[in-house]
Tab-separated table of C-alpha atoms and ligand atoms in Angstrom:
chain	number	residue	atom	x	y	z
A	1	UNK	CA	-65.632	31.544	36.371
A	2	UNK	CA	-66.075	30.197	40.015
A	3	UNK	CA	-67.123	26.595	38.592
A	4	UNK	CA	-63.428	26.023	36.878
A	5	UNK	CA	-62.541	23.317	38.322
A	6	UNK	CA	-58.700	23.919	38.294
A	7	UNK	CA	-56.928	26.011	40.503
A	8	UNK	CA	-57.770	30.002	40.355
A	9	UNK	CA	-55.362	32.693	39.979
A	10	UNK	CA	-57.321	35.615	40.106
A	11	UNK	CA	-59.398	37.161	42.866
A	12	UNK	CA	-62.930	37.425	41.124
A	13	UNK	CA	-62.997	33.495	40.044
A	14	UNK	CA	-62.340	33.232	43.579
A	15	UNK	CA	-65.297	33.075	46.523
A	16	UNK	CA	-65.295	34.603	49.797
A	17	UNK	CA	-61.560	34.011	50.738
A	18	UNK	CA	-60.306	37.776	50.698
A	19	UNK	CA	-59.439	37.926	54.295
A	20	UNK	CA	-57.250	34.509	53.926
A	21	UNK	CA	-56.335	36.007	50.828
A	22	UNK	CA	-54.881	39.065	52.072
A	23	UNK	CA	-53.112	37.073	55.044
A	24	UNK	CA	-50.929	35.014	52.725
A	25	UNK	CA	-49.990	38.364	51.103
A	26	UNK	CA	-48.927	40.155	54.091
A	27	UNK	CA	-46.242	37.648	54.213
A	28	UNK	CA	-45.800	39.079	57.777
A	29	UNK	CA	-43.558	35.981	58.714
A	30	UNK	CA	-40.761	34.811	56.913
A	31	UNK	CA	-42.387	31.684	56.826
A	32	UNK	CA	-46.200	31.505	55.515
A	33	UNK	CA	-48.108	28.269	56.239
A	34	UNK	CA	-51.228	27.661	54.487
A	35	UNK	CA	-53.066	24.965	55.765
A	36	UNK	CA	-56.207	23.145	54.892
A	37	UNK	CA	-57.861	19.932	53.486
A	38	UNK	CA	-56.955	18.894	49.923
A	39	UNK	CA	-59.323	20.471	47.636
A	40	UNK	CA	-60.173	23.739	50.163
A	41	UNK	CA	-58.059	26.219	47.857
A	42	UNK	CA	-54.997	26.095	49.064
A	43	UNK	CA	-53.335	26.127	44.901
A	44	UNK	CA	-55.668	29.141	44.109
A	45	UNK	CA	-54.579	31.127	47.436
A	46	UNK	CA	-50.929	30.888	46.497
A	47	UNK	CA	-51.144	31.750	42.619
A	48	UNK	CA	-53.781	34.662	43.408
A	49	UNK	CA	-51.139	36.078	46.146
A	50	UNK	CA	-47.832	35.819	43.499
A	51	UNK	CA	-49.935	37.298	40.984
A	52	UNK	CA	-50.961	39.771	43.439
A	53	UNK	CA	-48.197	40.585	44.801
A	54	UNK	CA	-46.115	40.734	41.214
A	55	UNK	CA	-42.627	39.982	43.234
A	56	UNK	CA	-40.660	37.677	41.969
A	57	UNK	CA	-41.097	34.102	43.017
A	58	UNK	CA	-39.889	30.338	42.562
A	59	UNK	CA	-43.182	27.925	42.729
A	60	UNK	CA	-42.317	24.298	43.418
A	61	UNK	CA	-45.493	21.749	43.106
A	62	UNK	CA	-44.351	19.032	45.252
A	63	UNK	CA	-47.447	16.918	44.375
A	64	UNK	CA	-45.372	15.587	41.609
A	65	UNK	CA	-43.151	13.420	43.807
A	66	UNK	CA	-46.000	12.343	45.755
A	67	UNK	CA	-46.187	8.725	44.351
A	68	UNK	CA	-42.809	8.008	45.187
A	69	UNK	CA	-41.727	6.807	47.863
A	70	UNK	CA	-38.839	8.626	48.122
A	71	UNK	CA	-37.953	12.404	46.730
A	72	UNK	CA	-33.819	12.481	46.056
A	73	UNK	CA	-32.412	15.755	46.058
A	74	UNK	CA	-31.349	15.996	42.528
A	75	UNK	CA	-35.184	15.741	41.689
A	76	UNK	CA	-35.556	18.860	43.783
A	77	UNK	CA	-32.455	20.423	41.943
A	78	UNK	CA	-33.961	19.952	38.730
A	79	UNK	CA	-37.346	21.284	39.559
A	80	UNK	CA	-35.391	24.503	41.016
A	81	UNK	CA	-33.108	24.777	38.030
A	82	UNK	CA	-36.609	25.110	35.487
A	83	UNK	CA	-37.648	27.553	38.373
A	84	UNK	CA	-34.650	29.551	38.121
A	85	UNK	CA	-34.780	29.672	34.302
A	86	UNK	CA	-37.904	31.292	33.858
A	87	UNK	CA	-36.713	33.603	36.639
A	88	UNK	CA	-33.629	34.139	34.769
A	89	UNK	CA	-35.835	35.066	31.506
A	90	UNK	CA	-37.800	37.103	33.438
A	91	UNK	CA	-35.223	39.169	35.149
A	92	UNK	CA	-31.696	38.709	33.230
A	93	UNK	CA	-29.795	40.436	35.736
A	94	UNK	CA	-30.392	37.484	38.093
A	95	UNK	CA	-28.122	35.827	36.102
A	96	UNK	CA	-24.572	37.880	37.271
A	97	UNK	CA	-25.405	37.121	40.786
A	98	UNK	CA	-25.749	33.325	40.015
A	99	UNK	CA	-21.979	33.216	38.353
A	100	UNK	CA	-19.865	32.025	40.811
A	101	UNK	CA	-22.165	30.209	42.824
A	102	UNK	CA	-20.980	26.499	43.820
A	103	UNK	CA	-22.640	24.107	42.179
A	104	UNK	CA	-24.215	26.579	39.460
A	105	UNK	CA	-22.940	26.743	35.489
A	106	UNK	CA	-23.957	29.385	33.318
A	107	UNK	CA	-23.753	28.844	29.157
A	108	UNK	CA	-24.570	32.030	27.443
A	109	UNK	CA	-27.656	32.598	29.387
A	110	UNK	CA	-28.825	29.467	30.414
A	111	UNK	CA	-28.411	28.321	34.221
A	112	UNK	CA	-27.536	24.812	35.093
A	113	UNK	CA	-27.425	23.515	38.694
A	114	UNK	CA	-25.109	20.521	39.297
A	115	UNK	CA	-25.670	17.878	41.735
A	116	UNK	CA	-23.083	15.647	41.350
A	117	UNK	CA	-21.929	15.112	44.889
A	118	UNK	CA	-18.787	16.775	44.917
A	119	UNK	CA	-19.774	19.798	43.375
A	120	UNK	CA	-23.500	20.364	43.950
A	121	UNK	CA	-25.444	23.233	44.173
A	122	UNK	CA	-26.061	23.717	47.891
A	123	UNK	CA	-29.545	25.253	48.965
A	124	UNK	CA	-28.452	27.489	51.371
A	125	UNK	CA	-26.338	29.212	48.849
A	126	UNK	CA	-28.928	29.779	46.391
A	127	UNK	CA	-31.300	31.448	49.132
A	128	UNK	CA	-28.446	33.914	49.956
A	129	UNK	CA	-28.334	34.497	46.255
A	130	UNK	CA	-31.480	35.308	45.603
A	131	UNK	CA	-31.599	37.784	48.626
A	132	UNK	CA	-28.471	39.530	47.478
A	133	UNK	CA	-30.424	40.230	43.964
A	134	UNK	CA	-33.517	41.141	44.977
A	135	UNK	CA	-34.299	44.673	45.810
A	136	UNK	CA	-37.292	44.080	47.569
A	137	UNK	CA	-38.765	40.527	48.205
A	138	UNK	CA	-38.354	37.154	46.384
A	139	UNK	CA	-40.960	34.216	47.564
A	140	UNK	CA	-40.160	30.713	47.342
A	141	UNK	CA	-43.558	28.568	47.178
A	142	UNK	CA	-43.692	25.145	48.109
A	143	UNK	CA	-47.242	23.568	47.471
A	144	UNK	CA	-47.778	20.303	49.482
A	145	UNK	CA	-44.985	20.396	51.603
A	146	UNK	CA	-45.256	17.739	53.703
A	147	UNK	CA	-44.077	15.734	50.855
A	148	UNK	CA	-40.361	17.325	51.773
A	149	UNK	CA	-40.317	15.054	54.898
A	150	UNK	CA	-39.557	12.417	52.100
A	151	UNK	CA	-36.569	14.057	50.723
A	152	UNK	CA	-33.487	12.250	50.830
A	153	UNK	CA	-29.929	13.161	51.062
A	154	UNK	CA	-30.357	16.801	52.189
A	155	UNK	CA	-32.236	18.330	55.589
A	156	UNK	CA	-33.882	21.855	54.274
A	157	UNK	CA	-34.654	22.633	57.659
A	158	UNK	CA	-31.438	24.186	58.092
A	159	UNK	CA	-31.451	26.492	55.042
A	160	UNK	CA	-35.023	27.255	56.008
A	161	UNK	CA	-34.289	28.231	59.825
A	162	UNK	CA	-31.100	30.109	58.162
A	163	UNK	CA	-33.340	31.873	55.665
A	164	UNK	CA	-36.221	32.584	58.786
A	165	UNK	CA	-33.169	34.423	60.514
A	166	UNK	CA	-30.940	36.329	58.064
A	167	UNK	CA	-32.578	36.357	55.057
A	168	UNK	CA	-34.737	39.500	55.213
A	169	UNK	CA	-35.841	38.956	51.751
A	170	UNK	CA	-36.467	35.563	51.271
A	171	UNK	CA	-40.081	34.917	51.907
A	172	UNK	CA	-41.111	31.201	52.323
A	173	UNK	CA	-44.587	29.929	51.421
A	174	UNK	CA	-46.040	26.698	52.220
A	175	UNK	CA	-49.122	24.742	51.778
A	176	UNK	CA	-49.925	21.519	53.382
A	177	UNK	CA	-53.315	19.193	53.279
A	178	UNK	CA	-51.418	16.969	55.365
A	179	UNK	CA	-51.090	19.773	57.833
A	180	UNK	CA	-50.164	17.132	61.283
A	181	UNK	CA	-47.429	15.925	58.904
A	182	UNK	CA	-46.143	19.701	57.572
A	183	UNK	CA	-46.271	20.673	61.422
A	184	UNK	CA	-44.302	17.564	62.625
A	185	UNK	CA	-41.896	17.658	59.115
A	186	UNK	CA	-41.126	21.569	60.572
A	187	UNK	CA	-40.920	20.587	63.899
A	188	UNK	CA	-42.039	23.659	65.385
A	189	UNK	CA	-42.755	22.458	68.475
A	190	UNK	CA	-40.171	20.118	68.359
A	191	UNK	CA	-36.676	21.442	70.491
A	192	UNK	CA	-34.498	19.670	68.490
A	193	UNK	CA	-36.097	21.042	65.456
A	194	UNK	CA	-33.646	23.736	63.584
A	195	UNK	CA	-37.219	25.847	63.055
A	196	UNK	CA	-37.982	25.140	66.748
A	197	UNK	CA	-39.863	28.294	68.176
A	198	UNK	CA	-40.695	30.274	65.402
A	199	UNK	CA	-43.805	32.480	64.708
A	200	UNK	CA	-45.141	31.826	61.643
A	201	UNK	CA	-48.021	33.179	59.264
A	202	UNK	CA	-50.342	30.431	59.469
A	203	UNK	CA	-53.214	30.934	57.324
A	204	UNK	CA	-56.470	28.088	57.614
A	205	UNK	CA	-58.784	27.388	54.862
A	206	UNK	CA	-61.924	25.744	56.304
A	207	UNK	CA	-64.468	24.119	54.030
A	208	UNK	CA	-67.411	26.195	53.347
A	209	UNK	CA	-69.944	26.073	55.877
A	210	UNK	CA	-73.910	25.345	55.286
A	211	UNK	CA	-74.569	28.988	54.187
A	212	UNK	CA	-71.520	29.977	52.561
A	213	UNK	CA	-71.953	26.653	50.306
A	214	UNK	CA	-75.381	27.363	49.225
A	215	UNK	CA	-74.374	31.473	48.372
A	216	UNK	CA	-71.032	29.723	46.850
A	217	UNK	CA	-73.422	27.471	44.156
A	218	UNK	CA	-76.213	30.430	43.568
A	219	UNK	CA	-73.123	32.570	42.977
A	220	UNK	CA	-71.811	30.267	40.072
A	221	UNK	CA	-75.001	29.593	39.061
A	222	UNK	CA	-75.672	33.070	38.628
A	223	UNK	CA	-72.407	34.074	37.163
A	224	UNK	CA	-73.780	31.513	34.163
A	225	UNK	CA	-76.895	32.445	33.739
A	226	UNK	CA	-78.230	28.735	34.831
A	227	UNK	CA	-80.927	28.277	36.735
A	228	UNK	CA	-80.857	25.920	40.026
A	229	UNK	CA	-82.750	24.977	42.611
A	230	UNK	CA	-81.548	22.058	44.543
A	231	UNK	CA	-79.101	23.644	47.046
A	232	UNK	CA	-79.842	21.699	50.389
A	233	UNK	CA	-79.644	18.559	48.786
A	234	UNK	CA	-76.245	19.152	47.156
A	235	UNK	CA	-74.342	20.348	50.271
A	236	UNK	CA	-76.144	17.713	51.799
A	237	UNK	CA	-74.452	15.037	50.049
A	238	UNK	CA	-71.205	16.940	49.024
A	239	UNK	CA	-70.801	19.003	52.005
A	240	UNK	CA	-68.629	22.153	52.006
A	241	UNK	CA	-65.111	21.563	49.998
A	242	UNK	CA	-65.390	23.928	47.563
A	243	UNK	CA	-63.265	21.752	45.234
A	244	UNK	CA	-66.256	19.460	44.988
A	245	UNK	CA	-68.787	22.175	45.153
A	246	UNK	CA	-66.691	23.048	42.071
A	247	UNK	CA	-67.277	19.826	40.004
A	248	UNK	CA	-70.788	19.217	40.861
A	249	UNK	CA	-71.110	23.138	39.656
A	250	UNK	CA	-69.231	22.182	36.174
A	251	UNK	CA	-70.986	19.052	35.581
A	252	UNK	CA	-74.369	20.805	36.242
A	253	UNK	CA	-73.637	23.292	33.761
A	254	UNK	CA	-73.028	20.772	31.162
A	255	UNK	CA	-75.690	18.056	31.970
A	256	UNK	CA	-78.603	20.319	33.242
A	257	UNK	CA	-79.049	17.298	35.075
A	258	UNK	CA	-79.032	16.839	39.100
A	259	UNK	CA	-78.541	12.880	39.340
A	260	UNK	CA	-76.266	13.138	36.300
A	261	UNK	CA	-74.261	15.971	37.631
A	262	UNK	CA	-74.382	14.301	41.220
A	263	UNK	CA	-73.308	11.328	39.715
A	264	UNK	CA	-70.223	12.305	37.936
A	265	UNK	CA	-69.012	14.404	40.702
A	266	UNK	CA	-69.084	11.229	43.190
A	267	UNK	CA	-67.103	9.087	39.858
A	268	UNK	CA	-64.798	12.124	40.139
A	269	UNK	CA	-64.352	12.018	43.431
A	270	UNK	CA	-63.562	8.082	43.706
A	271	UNK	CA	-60.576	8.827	41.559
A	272	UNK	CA	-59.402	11.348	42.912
A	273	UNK	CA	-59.232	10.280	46.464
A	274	UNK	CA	-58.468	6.515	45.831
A	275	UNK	CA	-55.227	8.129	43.660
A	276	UNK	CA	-54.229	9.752	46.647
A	277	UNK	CA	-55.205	6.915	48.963
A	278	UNK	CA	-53.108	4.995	46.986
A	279	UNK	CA	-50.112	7.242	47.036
A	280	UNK	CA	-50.254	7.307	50.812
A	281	UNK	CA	-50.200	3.872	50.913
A	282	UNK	CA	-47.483	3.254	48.720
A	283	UNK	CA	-45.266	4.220	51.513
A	284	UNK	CA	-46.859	1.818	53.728
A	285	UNK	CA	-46.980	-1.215	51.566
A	286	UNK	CA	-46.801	-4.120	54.420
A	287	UNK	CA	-50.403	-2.624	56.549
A	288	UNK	CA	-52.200	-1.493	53.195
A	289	UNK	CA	-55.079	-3.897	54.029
A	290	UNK	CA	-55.171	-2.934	58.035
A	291	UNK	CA	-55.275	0.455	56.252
A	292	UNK	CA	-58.039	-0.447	53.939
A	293	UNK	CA	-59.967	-2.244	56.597
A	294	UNK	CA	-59.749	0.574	59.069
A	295	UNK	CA	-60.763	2.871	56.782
A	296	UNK	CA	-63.941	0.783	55.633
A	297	UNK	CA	-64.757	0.432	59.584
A	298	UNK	CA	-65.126	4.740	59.667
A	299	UNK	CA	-66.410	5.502	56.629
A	300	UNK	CA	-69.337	3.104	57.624
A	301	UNK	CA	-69.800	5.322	60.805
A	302	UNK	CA	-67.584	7.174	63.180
A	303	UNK	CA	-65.918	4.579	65.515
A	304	UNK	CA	-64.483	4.024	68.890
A	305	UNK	CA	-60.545	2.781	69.154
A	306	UNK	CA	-61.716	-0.736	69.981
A	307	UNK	CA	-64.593	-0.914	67.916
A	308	UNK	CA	-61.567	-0.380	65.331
A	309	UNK	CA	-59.117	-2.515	66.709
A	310	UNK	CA	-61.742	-5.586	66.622
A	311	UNK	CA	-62.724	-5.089	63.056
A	312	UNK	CA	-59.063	-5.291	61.965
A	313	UNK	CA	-58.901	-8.463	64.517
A	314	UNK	CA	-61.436	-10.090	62.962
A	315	UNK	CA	-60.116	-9.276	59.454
A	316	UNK	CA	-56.938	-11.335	60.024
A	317	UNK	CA	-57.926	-13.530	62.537
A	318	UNK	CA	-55.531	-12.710	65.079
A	319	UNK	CA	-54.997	-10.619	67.682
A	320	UNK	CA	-52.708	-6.961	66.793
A	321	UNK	CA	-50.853	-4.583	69.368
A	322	UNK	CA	-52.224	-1.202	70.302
A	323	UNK	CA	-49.099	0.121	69.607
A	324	UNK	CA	-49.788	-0.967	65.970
A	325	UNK	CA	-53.616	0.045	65.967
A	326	UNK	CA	-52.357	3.730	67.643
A	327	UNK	CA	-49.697	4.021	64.850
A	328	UNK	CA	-51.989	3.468	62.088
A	329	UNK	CA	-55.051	5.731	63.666
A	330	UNK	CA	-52.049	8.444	64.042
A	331	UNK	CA	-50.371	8.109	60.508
A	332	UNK	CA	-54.145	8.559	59.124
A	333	UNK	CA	-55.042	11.687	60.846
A	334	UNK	CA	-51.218	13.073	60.332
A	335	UNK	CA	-52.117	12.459	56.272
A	336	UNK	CA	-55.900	14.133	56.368
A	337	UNK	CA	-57.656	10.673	55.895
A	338	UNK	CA	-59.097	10.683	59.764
A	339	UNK	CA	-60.235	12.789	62.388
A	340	UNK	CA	-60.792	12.599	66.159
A	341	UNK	CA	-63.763	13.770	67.321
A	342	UNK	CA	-62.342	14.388	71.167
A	343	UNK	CA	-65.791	14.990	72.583
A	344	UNK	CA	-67.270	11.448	71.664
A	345	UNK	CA	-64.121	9.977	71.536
A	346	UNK	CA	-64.130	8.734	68.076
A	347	UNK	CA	-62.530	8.514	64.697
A	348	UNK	CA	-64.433	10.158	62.093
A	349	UNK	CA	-63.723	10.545	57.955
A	350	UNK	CA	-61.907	13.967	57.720
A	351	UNK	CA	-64.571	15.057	55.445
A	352	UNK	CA	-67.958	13.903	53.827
A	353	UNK	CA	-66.592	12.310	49.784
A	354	UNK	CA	-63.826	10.353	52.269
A	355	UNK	CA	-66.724	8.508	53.794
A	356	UNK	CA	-68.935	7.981	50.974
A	357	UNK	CA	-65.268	7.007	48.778
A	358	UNK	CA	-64.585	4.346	51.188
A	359	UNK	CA	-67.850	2.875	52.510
A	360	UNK	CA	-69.640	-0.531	51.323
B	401	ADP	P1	-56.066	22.700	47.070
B	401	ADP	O1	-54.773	23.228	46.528
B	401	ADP	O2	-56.331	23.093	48.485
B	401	ADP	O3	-56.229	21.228	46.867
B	401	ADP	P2	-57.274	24.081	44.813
B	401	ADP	O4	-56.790	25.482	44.889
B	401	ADP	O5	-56.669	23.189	43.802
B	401	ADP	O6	-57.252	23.398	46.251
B	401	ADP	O7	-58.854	24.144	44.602
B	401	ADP	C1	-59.611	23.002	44.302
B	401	ADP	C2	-60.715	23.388	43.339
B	401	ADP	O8	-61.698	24.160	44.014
B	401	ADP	C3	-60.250	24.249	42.161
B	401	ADP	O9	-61.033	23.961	41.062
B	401	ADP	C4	-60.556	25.649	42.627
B	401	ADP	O10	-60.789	26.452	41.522
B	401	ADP	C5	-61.834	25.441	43.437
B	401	ADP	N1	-61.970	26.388	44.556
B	401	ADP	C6	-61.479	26.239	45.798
B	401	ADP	N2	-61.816	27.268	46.587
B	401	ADP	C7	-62.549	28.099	45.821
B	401	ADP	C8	-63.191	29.357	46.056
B	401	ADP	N3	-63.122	29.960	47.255
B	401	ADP	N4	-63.837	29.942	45.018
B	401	ADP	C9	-63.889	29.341	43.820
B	401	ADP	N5	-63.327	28.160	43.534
B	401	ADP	C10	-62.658	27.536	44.519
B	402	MG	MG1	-53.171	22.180	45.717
């Protein structure tokens, strides 16, 4: 059903995506990025592909971690080691190529992964593993990677450049709604970067545009048997990510009732982006008010640097550094929350619910 309002894993409950679809499963880089806003598909993409594809894979939600401030390798460990398990269940002969790995203990059939310093299971090793086993392809998934840059103790860049050059059958894919922070955690552009220079499978999910929203809606409408009519006014206060085309769609269903429907979607959305406002401030504790006051300032209408600079001024009372005001600005459009509009020269709300979410 298109109006599900968790994350797809088949191709039919899925709208107009086959091209981006069919990109991700070409895997035609070792490394796939798939980048877009949070709530644009990015989940759904990934699980439709593995399913698709029916290769074995290891699927890592790093969403889990994101209100800490701080991700420490053994929490990784641990999420590989369930990973690994149901791999192991799946295909038991995974198992004889694990024995003997550093780090790695096998009782009977179960696989444990140490991480006591001294003898911890080191990532690199487990990549070469799992190309040795597999006879065609194995895909590691990482969904919301930018969250890595906040792991601790360990630098997976390395493994992952290794893997990019020598593992033929390692396949890496990554999503990112923070996609300024996934590019500057890879450091693709960055010299000094271990992944410095490489080509990688970049797919982009856009929110839905004025037409494809509307044929999106009378789609899951249709698929229900419900009859609607007020399409211009929904994308009109929703706008195009499908995630909250998705809601509205659900409520609807239930409610038979615009305002109602329009209503709860908005609640819905409150939570969901203040939850994730919050987590991004968590790791920026000492400016969460410039934050919260910058924020206010664009969601109340796209602004100019120093309109920005002077609403935070007058907030506090006291006169703040560009440097500061440019490092805030940037850390907001590396985490989704902002964009530039270069033309006009202003900040904007990276998309519609942001605005509405923060405005007064
Ligand atoms: P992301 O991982 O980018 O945040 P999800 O894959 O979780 O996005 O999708 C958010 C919501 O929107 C889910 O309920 C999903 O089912 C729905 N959705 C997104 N894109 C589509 C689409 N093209 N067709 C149908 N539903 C979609
Ligand atoms: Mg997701």
């Amino acid at each position: 059903m298109l109006f599900d309002p968790t994350p797809k894993d088949n191709r039919e409950d899925f709208f107009n995506r086959d091209e981006e679809i069919n990109r991700v499963r070409s895997l035609s880089s070792p490394i796939t990025l798939v980048l877009g806003l949070r709530r644009t598909g990015k989940s759904s993409i990934i699980k439709i592909a593995l399913n698709e594809l029916s290769l074995p894979y290891i699927y890592l939600d790093l969403r889990k971690f994101e209100d800490r401030a701080y991700i420490s390798f053994k929490d990784l460990l641990l999420e590989l080691e369930r990973e690994v398990k149901k791999l192991t269940r799946k295909f038991p002969s995974l198992v004889d190529f694990l024995k003997g790995v550093k780090g790695v203990s096998i009782a009977g059939n179960e696989v444990r992964f140490n991480w006591g310093v001294k003898n911890r299971l080191n990532f690199s090793d487990l990549l070469e593993t799992l190309n040795d086993w597999s006879k065609d392809r194995v895909i590691i998934a990482f969904d919301e990677a930018q969250d890595l840059i906040n792991l601790r103790g360990v630098n997976l860049l390395y493994p992952l450049a290794y893997t990019f050059d020598n593992l033929k059958k390692v396949r890496i894919i990554m999503s990112g709604s923070e996609m300024r922070l996934l590019y500057r955690f890879l450091g693709v552009e960055n010299p000094k970067s271990p992944l410095f220079g490489r080509a990688m499978n970049e797919v982009e999910l856009r929110p839905f545009d004025h037409e494809k929203s509307i044929e999106f809606l009378r789609r899951g409408f249709k698929e229900v048997n419900v009859e609607f009519r007020e399409y211009e006014r929904v994308y009109e206060e929703l706008g195009g990510i499908p995630g909250w085309l998705t809601y509205f769609g659900y409520y609807f269903i239930q409610t038979r009732n615009l305002e109602e429907s329009m209503d709860r979607t908005l609640e819905r959305a409150k939570g969901l982006v203040m939850e994730e406002f919050n987590n991004f401030l968590s790791k920026r504790l000492i400016a969460k008010e410039r934050y919260m006051v910058i924020m206010k300032r664009i969601a109340n209408g796209c602004s100019r640097w120093s309109e920005i600079k002077t609403a935070v001024e007058i907030h506090e009372g006291r006169e703040i550094s560009d440097s500061e005001i440019y490092n805030y600005l940037n850390n907001l459009m590396d985490s989704s929350w902002i964009v530039k509009d270069e033309e006009k020269n202003e900040y904007c709300p990276a998309e519609k619910l942001i605005g509405r979410v923060f405005r007064v």
